[in-house]
Coordinates of C-alpha atoms and ligand atoms in Angstrom, one line a residue:
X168 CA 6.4 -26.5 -9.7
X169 CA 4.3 -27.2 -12.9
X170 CA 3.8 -23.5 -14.1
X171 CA -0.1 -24.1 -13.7
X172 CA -3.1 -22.6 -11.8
X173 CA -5.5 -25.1 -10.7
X174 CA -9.1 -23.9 -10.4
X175 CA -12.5 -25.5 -8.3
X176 CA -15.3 -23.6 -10.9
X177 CA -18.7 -22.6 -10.4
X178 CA -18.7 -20.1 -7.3
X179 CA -20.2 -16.7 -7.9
X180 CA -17.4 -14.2 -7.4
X181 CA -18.5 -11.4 -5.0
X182 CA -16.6 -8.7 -3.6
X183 CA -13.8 -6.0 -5.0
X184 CA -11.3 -5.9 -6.4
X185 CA -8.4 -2.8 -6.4
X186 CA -7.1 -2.5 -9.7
X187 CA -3.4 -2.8 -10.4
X188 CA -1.0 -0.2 -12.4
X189 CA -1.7 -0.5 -16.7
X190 CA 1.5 -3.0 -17.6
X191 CA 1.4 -1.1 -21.0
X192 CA 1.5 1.8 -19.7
X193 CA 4.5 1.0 -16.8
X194 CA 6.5 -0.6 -19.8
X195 CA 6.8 2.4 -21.8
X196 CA 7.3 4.6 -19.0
X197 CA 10.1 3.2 -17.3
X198 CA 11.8 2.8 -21.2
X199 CA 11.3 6.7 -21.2
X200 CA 13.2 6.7 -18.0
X201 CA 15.8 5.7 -19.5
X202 CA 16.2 9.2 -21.6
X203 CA 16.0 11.5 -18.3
X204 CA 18.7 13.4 -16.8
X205 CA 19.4 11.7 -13.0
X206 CA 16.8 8.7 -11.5
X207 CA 13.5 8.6 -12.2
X208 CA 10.7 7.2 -9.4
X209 CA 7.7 5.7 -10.9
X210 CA 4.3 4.4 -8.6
X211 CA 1.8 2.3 -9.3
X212 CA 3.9 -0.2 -11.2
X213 CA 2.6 -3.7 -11.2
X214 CA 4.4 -6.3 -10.2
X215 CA 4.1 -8.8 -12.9
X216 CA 6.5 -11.0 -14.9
X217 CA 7.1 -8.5 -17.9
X218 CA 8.2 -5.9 -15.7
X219 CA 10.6 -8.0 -13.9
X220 CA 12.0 -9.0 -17.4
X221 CA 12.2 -5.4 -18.5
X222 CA 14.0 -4.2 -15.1
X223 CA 16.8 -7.3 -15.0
X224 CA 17.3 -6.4 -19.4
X225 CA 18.3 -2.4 -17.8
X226 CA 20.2 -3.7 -15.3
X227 CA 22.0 -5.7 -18.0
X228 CA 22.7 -3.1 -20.4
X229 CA 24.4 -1.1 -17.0
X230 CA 21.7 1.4 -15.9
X231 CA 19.7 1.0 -12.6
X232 CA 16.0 -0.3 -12.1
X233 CA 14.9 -1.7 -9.1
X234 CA 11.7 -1.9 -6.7
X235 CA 12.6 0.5 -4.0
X236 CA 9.1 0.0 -2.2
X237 CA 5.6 -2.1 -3.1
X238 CA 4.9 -0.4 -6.3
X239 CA 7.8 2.0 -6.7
X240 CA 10.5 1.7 -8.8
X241 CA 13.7 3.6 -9.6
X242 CA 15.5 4.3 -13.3
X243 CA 18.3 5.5 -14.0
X244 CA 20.0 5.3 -17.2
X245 CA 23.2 6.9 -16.8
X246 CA 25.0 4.2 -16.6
X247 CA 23.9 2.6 -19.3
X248 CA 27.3 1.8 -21.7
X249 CA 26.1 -1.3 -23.9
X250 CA 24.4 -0.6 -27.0
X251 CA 23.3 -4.2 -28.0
X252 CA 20.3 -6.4 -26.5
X253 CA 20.8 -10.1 -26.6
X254 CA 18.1 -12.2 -28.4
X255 CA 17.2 -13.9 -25.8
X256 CA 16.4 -10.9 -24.1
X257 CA 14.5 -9.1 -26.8
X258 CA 12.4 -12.4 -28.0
X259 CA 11.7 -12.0 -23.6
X260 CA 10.4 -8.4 -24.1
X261 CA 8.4 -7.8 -26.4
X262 CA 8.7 -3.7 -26.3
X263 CA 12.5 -4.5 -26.1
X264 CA 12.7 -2.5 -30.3
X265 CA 11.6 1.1 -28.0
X266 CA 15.3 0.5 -26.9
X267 CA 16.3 2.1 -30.2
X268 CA 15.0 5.4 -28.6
X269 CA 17.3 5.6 -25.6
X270 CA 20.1 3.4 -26.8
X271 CA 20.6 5.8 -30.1
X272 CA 20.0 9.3 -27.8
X273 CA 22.4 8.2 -25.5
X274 CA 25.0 6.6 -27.7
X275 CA 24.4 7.2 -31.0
X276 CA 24.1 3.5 -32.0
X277 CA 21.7 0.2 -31.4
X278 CA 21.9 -3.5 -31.9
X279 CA 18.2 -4.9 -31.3
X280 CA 16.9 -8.2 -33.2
X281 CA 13.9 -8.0 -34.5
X282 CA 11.1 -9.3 -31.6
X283 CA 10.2 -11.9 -34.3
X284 CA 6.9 -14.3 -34.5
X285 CA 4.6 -14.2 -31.4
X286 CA 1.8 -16.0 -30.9
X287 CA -0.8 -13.5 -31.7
X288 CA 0.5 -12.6 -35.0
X289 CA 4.0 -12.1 -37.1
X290 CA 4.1 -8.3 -35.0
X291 CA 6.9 -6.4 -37.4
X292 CA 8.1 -3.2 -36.5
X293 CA 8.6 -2.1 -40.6
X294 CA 6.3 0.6 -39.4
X295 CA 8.8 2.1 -36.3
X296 CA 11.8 1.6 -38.5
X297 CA 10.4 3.9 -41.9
X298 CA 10.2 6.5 -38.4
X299 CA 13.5 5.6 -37.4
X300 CA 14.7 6.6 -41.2
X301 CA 12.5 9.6 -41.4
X302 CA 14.5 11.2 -38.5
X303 CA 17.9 10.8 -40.2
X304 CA 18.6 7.2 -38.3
X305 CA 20.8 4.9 -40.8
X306 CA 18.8 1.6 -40.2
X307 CA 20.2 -2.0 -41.6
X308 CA 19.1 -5.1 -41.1
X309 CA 21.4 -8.1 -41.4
X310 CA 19.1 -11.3 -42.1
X311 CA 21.8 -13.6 -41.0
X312 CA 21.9 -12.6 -37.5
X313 CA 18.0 -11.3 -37.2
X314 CA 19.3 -7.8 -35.5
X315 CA 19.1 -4.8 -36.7
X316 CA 21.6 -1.9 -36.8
X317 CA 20.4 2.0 -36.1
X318 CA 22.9 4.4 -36.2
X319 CA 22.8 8.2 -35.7
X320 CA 25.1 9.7 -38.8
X321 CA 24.1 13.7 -38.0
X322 CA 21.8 13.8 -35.0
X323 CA 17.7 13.0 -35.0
X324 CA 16.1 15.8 -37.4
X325 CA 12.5 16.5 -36.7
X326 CA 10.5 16.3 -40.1
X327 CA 6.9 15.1 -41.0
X328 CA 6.2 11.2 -40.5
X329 CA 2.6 9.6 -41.6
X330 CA 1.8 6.1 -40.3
X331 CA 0.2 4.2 -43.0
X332 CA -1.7 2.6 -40.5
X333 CA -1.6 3.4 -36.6
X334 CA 0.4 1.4 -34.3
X335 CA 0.2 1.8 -30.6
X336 CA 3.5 1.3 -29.7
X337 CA 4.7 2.7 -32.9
X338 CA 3.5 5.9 -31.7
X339 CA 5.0 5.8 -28.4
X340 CA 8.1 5.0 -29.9
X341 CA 7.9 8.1 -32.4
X342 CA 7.5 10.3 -29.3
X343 CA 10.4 8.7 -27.6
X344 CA 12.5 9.3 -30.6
X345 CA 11.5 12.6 -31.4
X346 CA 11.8 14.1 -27.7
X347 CA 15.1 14.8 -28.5
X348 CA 15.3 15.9 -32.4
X349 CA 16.0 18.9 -34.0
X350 CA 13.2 21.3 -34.1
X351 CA 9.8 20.2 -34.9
X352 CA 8.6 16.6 -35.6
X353 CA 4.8 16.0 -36.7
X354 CA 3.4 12.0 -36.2
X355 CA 0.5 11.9 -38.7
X356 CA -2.2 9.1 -38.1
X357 CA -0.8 8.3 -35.3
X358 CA -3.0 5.5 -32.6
X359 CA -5.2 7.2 -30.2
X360 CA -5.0 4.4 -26.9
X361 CA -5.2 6.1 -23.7
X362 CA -1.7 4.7 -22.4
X363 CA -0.2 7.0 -25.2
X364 CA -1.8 10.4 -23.5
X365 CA -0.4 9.0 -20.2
X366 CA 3.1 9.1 -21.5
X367 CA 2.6 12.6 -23.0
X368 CA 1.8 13.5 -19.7
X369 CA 4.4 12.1 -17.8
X370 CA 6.9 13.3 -20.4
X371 CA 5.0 17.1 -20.9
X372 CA 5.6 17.6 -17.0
X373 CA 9.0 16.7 -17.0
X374 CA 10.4 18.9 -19.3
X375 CA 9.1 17.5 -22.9
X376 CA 6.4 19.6 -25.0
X377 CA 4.3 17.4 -27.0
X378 CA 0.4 18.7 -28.3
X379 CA -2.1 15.7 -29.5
X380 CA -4.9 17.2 -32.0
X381 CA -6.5 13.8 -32.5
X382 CA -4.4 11.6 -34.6
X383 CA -1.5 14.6 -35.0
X384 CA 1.1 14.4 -32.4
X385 CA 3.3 17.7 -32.4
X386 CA 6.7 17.4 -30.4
X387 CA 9.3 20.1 -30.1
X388 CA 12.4 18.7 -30.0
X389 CA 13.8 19.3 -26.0
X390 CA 17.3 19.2 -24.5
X391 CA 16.6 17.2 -21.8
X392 CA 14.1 15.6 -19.9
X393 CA 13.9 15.9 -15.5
X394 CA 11.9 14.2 -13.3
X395 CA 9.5 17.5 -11.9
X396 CA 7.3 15.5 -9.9
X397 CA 5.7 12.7 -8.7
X398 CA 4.1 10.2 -11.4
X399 CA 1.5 7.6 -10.5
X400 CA 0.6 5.4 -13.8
X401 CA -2.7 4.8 -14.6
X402 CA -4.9 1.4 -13.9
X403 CA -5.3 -1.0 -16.4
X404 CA -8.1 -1.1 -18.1
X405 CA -7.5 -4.8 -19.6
X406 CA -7.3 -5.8 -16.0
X407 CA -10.8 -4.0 -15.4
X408 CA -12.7 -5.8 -18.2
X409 CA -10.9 -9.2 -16.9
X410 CA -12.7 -8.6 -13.5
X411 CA -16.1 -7.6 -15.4
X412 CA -16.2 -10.5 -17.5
X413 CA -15.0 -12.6 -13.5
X414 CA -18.4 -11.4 -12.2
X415 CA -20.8 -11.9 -15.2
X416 CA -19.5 -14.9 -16.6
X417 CA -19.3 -16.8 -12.8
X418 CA -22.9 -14.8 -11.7
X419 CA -21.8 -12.8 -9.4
X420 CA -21.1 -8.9 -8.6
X421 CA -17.7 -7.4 -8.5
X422 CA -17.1 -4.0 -8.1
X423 CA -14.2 -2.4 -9.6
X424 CA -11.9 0.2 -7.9
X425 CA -10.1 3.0 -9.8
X426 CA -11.7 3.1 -13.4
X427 CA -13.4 5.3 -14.9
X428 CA -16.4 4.1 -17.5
X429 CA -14.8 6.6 -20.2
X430 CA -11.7 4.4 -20.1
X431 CA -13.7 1.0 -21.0
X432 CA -16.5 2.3 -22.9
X433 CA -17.1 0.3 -25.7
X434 CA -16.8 -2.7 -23.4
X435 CA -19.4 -0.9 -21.2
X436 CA -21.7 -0.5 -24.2
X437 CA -21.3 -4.4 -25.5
X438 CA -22.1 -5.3 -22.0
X439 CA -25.3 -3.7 -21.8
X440 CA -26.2 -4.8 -24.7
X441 CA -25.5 -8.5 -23.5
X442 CA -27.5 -7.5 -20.2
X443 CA -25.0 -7.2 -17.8
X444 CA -26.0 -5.3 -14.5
X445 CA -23.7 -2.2 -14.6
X446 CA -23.9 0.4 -11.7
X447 CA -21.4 3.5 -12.6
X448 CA -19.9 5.6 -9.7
X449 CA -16.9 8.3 -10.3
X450 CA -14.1 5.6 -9.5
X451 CA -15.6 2.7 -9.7
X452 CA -18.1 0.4 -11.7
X453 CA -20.0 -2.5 -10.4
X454 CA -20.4 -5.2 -13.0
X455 CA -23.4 -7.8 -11.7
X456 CA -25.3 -10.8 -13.9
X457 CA -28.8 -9.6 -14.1
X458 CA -30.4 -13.0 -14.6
X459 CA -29.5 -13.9 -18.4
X460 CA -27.3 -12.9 -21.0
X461 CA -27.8 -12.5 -24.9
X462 CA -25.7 -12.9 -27.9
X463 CA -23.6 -10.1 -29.5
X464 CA -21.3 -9.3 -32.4
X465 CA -18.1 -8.0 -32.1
X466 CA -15.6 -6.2 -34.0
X467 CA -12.7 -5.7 -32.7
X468 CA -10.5 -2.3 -33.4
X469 CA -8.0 0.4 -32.4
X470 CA -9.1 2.8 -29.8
X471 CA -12.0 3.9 -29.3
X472 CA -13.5 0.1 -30.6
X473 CA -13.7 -2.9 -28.8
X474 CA -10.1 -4.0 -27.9
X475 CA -8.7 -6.8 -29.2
X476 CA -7.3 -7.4 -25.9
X477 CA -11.0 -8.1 -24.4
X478 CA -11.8 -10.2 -27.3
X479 CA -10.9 -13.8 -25.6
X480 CA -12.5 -12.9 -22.0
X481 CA -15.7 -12.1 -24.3
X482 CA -15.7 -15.2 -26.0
X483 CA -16.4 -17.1 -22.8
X484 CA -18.7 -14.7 -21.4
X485 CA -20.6 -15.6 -24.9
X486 CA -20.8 -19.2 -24.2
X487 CA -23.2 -18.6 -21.3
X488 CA -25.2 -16.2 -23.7
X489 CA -27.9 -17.3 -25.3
X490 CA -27.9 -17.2 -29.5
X491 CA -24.9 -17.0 -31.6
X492 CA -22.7 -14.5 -31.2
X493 CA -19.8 -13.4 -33.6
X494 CA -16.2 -12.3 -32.9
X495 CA -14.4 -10.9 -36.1
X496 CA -10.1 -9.9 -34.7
X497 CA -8.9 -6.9 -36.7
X498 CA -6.4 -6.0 -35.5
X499 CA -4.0 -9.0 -35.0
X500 CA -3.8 -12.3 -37.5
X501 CA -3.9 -14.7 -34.6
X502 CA -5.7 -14.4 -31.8
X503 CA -7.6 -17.3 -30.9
X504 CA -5.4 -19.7 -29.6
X505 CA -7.8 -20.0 -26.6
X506 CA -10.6 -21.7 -29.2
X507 CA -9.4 -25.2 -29.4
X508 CA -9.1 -25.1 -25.3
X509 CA -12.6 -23.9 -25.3
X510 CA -14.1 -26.7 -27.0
X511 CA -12.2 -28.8 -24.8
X512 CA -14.7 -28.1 -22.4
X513 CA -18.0 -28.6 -24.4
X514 CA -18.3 -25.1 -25.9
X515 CA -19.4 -24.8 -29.2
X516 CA -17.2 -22.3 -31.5
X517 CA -16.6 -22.1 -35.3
X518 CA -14.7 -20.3 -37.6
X519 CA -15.5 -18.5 -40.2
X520 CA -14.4 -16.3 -43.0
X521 CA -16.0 -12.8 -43.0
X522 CA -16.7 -11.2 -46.2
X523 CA -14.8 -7.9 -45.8
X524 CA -14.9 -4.9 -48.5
X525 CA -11.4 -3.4 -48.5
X526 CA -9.7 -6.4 -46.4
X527 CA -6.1 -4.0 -46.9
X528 CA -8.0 -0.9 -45.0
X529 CA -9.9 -2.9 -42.8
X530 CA -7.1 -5.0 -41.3
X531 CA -4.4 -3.2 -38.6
X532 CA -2.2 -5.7 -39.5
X533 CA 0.2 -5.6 -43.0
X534 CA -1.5 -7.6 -45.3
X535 CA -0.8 -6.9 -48.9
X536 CA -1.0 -9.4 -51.4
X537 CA -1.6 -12.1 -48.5
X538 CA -5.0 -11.7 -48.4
X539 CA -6.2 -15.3 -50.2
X540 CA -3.6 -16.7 -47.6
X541 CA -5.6 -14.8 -44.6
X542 CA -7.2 -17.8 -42.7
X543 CA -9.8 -17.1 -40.9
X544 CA -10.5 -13.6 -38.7
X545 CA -13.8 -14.6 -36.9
X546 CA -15.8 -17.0 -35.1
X547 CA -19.6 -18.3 -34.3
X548 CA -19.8 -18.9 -30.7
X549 CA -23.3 -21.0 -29.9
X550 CA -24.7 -20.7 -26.5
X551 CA -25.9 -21.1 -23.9
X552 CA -23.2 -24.2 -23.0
X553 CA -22.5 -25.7 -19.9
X554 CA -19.0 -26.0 -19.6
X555 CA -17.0 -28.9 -17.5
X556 CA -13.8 -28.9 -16.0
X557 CA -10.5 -30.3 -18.3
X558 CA -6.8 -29.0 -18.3
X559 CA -5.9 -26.6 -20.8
X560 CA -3.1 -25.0 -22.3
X561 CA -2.5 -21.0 -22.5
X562 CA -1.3 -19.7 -25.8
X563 CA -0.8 -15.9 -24.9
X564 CA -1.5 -13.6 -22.0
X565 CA -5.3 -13.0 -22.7
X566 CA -6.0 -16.0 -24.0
X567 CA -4.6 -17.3 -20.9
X568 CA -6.8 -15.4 -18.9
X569 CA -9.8 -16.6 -20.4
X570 CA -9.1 -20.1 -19.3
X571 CA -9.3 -19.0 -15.9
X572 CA -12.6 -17.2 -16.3
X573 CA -14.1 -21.3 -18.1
X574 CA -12.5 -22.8 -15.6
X575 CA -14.5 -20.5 -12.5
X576 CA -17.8 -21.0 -14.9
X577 CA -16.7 -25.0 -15.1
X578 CA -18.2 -27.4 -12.4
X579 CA -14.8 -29.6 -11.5
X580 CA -11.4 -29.1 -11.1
X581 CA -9.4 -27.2 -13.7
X582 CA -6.2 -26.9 -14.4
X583 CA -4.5 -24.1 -16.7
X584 CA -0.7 -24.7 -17.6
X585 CA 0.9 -22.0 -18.2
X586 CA 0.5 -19.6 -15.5
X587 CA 3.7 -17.9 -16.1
X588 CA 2.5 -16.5 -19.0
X589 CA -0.9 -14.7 -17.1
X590 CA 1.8 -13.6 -14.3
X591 CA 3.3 -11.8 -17.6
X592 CA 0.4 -9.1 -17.4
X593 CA -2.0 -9.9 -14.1
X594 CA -0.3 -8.8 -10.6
X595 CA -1.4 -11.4 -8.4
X596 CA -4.5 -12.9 -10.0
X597 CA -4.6 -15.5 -8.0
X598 CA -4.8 -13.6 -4.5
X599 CA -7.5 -11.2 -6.0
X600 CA -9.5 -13.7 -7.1
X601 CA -9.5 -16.2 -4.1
X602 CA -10.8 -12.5 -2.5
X603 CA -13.4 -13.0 -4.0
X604 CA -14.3 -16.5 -3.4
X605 CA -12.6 -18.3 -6.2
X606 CA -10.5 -21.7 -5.6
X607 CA -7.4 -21.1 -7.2
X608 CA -4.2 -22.5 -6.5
X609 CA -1.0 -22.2 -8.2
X610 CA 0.9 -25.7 -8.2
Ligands
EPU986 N1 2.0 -3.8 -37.0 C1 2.8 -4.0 -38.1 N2 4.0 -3.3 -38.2 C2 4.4 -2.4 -37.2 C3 3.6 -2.2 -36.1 C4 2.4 -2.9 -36.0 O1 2.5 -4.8 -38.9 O2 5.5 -1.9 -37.4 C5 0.8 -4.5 -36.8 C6 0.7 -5.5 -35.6 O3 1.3 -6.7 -35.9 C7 -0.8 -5.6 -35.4 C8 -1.3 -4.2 -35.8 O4 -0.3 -3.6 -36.6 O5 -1.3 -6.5 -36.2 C9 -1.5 -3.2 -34.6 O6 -0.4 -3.3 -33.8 P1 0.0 -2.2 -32.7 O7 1.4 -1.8 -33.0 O8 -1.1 -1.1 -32.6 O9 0.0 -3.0 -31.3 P2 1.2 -3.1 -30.3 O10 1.6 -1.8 -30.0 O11 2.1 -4.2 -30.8 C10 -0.2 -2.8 -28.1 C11 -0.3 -3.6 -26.8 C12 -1.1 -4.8 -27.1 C13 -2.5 -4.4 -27.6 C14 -2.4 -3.5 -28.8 C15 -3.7 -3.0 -29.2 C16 1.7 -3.1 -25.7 C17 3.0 -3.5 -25.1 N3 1.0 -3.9 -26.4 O12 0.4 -3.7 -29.1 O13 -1.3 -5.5 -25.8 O14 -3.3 -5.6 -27.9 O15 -1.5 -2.5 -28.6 O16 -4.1 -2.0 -28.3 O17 1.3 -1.9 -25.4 C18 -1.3 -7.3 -24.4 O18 -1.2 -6.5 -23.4 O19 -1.5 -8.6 -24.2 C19 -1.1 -6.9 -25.7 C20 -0.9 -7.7 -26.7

């Protein structure tokens, strides 16, 4: 086995495709699990690499989490009697630090390294652990061993918490945290990405009582959570803008099951802009090239922008558009590991530094005095290009991705190394896609 995807490009993809459960919503949902009294069932989980990780990381710590039928797995937490998660494991998961929420509710006391330098940026979680200390958590880190220390000294006490600036899973964590805590607990600024109403949801119907007005997220703290009924995670909305991008970048037509347009806006309006044949029914959306495609300019941003996540997949799509388009990444400091592979096969990209007013505002990402050290947040992408086939190497999980998408544009045979890494996020890319007529093979 060579961890690779091998791909014959240049087939119009044609067909549908049935989307699979959100991975970031599943992730957070079965960590919440973890905090309920008796076993929890969760559907429409996908089965992809991450969630295996984060299943066999439970079953190490002594709780229960299995696959009891396609899509459906089990929690349960009780069992749970080891308060420490190995490095290995952690630098495995990346959400492994939202272990602090059940780990300290359950036994007053967690050992989690810090997740550390990924490939998309340097990812710190200073903004979860001022939380953490804001509810009465004693936090230390020990820069020898890289793990951090949390330990309950009274009991979580609710209290006001502002985000300087919004994190995703920050907020997901705060709610986790907070389910429990002493009276009220207000997040201030907190993110507004759709997975984070789907956990409110699934936590408000099982016992929880948490209010979003915009970026305020009220919880009163609860005594326990139950499972009350059943919960079905959403589909994911990354996996429905890889599939868009499938159709107009190979010129074909795919529609896409189980989305609605409000969840993928701002990718809906780019799209249009580009000329992209969109055709928008309750459930689904059919994404079809309409002939040509023109250049646009993206910014990328926290909900309700253009995701950061659909940033790479665009990229190519913008190769076969004709006029420069832009791509300026806001949100994390290193997200175009899938550039150099790119020009690899004859597309012509180049970075550039952005002139930006209040680059400490503007940026999601910590950047104090590192600004002058900021390399560059944006690229020039020059189209139309014919691409031809080459083997490439996949940074991170949407980067990798995109490689798949140049390869199905490239005439020639492709190969991708590092499929492991798309299997982290994508349930079964590769059957989906020969569904619609693609050549892919995993070897
Ligand atoms: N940040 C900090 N300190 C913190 C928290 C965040 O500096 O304590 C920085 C991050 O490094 C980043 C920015 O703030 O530069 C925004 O990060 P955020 O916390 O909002 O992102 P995240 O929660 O780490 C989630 C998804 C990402 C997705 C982003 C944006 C999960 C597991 N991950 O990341 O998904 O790109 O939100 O929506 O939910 C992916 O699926 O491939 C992926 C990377």
């Amino acid at each position: 086995m060579e961890d690779a995807y091998k791909i014959n490009g240049g087939i119009p993809l044609k067909g549908q495709v049935k989307l699979s459960g959100a991975k970031n919503i599943a992730l957070k949902a079965v960590i919440a699990s973890l905090m309920f009294k008796g076993a929890v069932e969760l559907q429409n989980i996908p089965r992809i690499l991450d969630i295996e990780e984060l299943l066999n990381l439970i079953k190490l710590l002594g709780g229960r989490a299995e696959f009891v039928k396609s899509n459906t797995v089990v929690i349960d937490g009780a069992n749970i009697k080891s308060n420490k998660i190995d490095l290995l494991h952690a630098s495995k998961i990346r959400v492994s630090f939202m272990f602090f929420a059940p780990l300290l509710t359950a036994l007053g006391e967690a050992i989690i390294p810090n997740p550390g330098g990924c490939r998309i940026g340097a990812r710190p979680i200073d903004r979860q652990i001022e939380f953490m200390k804001a509810l009465g958590v004693s936090v230390k880190y020990n820069a020898e061993d890289g793990f951090y220390r949390a330990r309950l000294e009274k009991g979580l006490v609710g209290g006001y918490f502002k985000f300087d600036k919004p994190s995703h899973t920050g907020t997901e964590f705060a709610i986790l945290l907070a389910i429990f805590a002493k009276g009220q607990t207000i997040v201030d600024n907190a993110s507004l990405e759709p997975e984070i109403d789907d956990l409110i949801t699934f936590l408000n119907m099982s016992g929880a009582q948490i209010k979003r007005s915009g970026r305020k997220i009220i919880i009163e703290g609860v005594k326990s959570l139950t499972q009350r009924g059943e919960y079905k995670i959403a589909n994911d909305r990354n996996e429905a803008v890889t599939f868009a991008v499938f159709a107009l970048a190979t010129g074909g037509e795919i529609t896409i099951n189980g989305i609605s347009a409000t969840m993928i806006q701002s990718f809906i309006d780019v799209a249009k802009k580009a000329g992209a044949g969109i055709k928008i029914e309750k459930n689904n959306i059919k994404f079809f090239y309409n002939g040509s495609l023109g250049a646009t300019d993206i910014v990328t941003g926290p909900f309700p922008g253009f995701m950061t996540d659909w940033q790479a997949p665009w990229a190519v799509l913008m190769t076969q558009a004709a006029g420069v388009s832009t791509i300026h990444e806001s949100v994390f400091e290193n997200r175009f590991s899938y550039v150099s592979e790119l020009l690899k096969l004859g597309a012509k990209i180049d970075f550039f530094k952005p002139e930006v007013k209040s680059p400490e505002k503007f940026y999601q990402f910590n950047l104090g005095k590192n600004y002058q050290k900021l390399g560059s947040q944006a690229i020039k992408i020059t189209g139309k290009t014919p691409l031809h086939n080459g083997v490439l190497k996949v940074g991170d999980l949407r980067a990798g991705v995109s490689l798949i998408i140049a390869a199905a544009i490239a005439g020639g045979e492709s190969i991708v190394e590092g499929a492991s890494v798309i299997d982290r996020g994508y349930e079964e890319i590769d059957k989906k896609l020969i569904a619609l007529g693609a050549k892919i093979k995993k070897i």
